Structure formats: C-alpha cells, structure tokens
Amino acid sequence: MEKITQFPSPGRPRGSSQGYFRALINDKPFTTTHLQGHLCLRSELAGERTCKIWKVHATGKVAWRRTVFGFFIDQSLEPGTYDLVRNERLTAVYHLTPRQQAQVYHSRDFQHGSVTLHECDAHTGRLRGAFEFSMSAIDFTVSQGEFDLRCRPAEPFEPLAD
C-alpha cells in the first residue's frame, strides 16, 4: 500500500470563512466538508459556566465514511506542545460512522497523542496548530493533523427562566 504524503487541496470547506483542517487516518486523507470554530464557555454538568474554550468541529470523509473531529481546548493554554492523553485542559473526540453503528474515540482512550498550539489569539480568534494521536491496540492512527482557522465568539448562553 502506498503511503500518502501529500494532502489534497483543502479548498474552503462549507461553514468556514477562513481556514483549513486536515489529517491522515491510517494513512488515508480526511477530506473536510464543514469546519466550525468558536470561542465559548465550556458546558458544565453543574454550576455556572466559567471556563473559556476553543471549540473546533470538523466534519468530512475518510474514503466514503462520514467522519467528525471535535477539539475542545482551554483558552488559558499558550503556544506549546501538550499531551492529549493526560492533559485535562484538552479533549479530542473522533467519530466514525462506517455503516449503521458509529465508533467514537475520546482522548482519554488514546494510548498516545499530542496537540501543538502554534497560535491561539483570543483577540483575533485565530487558532493554529498540529495534532496526532493513536490507539495501537486497535491499529488506529491519526497523523499529520493540522488546523488553522478563525474562531467566532459563540452566542451568549442564556439560562432558561424559571
């Protein structure tokens, strides 16, 4: 099997005024069809929302399979490389729908993973970085991941009136 080292032209996915998101999944390219980035407050199970996060949602395909990436990054993180498996201020979710049963992988389940933030400017909304993660026990690898996008402020959260 030939290893892919060139990405297809990222074009401009729907939902994104600027930016790209790309990766190889087991050496097959992820083709982004929809990309969204937001600056928002993290959902909390209880209490008031106080933690500001970058939320990146990329939908696309790997071959013919619908695939979704979600990244949730604490806005207090500065440029640098972070362990995706053990850092509670970073979360990644990989969702694959091969047939009728979806497969969902969460960063707490990864055996290896990292995110490198090259730029994370809340004033301009620019978020740029790279990522990789794997679960060797099931022969699953995401490599050469890159993103560069402008995140918009999310709509303010309005609690329901009693």
C-alpha positions as a printed Julia matrix, in Angstrom:
162×3 Matrix{Float64}:
   0.0    0.0    0.0
   1.34   3.42  -0.96
   1.76   5.87   1.91
   0.2    9.26   1.21
   2.44  12.21   1.98
   0.63  14.93   0.04
  -2.74  16.25   1.15
  -5.48  17.05  -1.31
  -6.02  20.77  -1.74
  -8.01  21.82   1.31
 -10.15  24.28  -0.63
 -12.57  26.14   1.56
 -14.97  23.88   3.44
 -18.57  24.94   3.96
 -19.17  26.78   7.22
 -15.71  28.29   7.32
 -14.98  31.81   6.16
 -11.28  31.12   6.6
  -9.1   28.19   7.42
  -8.45  24.5    6.99
  -8.4   21.24   8.91
  -6.63  18.14   7.64
  -5.18  14.85   8.82
  -4.33  11.32   7.77
  -6.31   8.49   9.36
  -4.38   5.22   9.0
  -2.58   6.93   6.08
  -5.85   7.88   4.32
  -6.67  11.6    3.92
  -9.51  13.21   5.83
 -11.43  15.46   3.42
 -13.08  18.34   5.27
 -16.57  19.28   4.12
 -17.62  21.51   7.04
 -15.45  23.39   9.54
 -16.54  25.48  12.52
 -14.58  27.14  15.28
 -15.95  29.0   18.29
 -14.72  30.81  21.35
 -17.19  29.85  24.05
 -17.82  28.77  27.6
 -17.41  25.06  28.31
 -20.6   23.18  29.15
 -20.63  22.24  32.81
 -22.59  19.43  34.41
 -23.41  21.62  37.39
 -22.96  25.23  38.36
 -22.1   28.29  36.37
 -20.09  28.12  33.16
 -16.77  29.86  33.73
 -14.12  28.03  31.68
 -13.46  29.61  28.26
 -12.56  27.18  25.48
 -11.76  26.98  21.81
 -14.22  24.57  20.17
 -13.28  23.12  16.76
 -15.71  20.89  14.88
 -14.6   19.38  11.54
 -16.91  17.13   9.52
 -15.74  15.24   6.47
 -14.95  11.86   4.98
 -12.22   9.27   5.05
 -12.78   7.32   1.85
 -16.59   7.06   1.82
 -17.04   7.06   5.6
 -18.52  10.08   7.39
 -16.01  11.26   9.98
 -16.12  14.02  12.6
 -13.36  15.54  14.72
 -14.05  17.64  17.8
 -11.38  19.52  19.74
 -12.05  21.38  22.99
  -9.07  23.45  24.13
  -8.87  25.58  27.27
  -8.25  29.2   26.24
  -5.7   29.63  29.03
  -3.23  27.37  27.17
  -0.4   29.22  25.45
   1.52  28.13  22.34
   3.39  24.9   23.02
   3.07  21.12  22.81
   0.65  19.33  25.13
  -0.05  15.69  25.97
  -3.54  14.97  24.64
  -4.0   11.84  26.75
  -3.21  13.25  30.21
  -3.98  16.97  29.99
  -7.44  17.78  31.34
  -7.43  21.14  29.56
  -7.52  19.41  26.14
 -10.09  17.0   24.79
 -10.39  15.38  21.39
 -13.22  13.26  20.03
 -13.08  11.22  16.82
 -16.4    9.94  15.48
 -16.59   7.5   12.56
 -19.82   6.22  11.01
 -18.73   3.28   8.83
 -22.13   1.64   8.45
 -25.02   1.67  10.9
 -23.01   1.54  14.11
 -20.9    4.56  14.99
 -17.44   4.35  16.51
 -16.49   7.12  18.93
 -12.98   7.54  20.33
 -12.23  10.0   23.14
  -8.8   11.38  24.03
  -8.93   9.67  27.44
  -8.93   6.35  25.5
  -5.91   7.19  23.3
  -2.62   5.44  24.02
  -0.58   8.31  22.59
  -1.42  11.82  21.47
  -0.3   15.41  21.38
  -1.51  18.82  20.29
   0.89  21.61  19.39
  -0.58  25.09  19.51
   1.31  27.43  17.2
  -1.05  30.37  17.62
  -4.04  30.88  19.9
  -5.09  34.52  19.96
  -8.48  35.13  21.6
  -8.46  38.78  20.42
  -8.3   37.87  16.71
  -9.92  34.43  17.08
  -7.02  32.75  15.28
  -6.25  29.17  16.29
  -3.45  27.31  14.53
  -1.77  24.06  15.43
  -0.99  20.42  14.77
  -2.05  17.12  16.31
  -1.58  13.38  16.29
  -2.99  10.5   18.29
  -3.18   6.73  18.18
  -4.5    3.56  19.72
  -2.01   0.87  18.73
  -4.11  -1.86  20.36
  -6.67  -1.46  17.54
  -4.22  -0.3   14.85
  -5.67   3.22  14.7
  -3.51   6.27  13.95
  -4.27   9.9   13.2
  -1.15  11.63  11.9
  -0.04  14.87  10.23
  -3.07  16.69  11.64
  -3.12  20.45  11.07
  -5.64  23.21  11.62
  -5.68  26.93  11.0
  -8.91  28.83  11.44
 -10.56  31.91  12.86
 -12.95  31.07  15.66
 -16.02  33.21  16.17
 -17.43  34.12  19.57
 -20.39  31.86  20.31
 -23.77  33.3   21.09
 -24.06  34.22  24.77
 -25.53  31.5   26.91
 -28.95  32.43  28.24
 -30.17  30.28  31.13
 -33.78  29.19  30.98
 -36.15  31.33  33.04
 -37.86  29.57  35.93
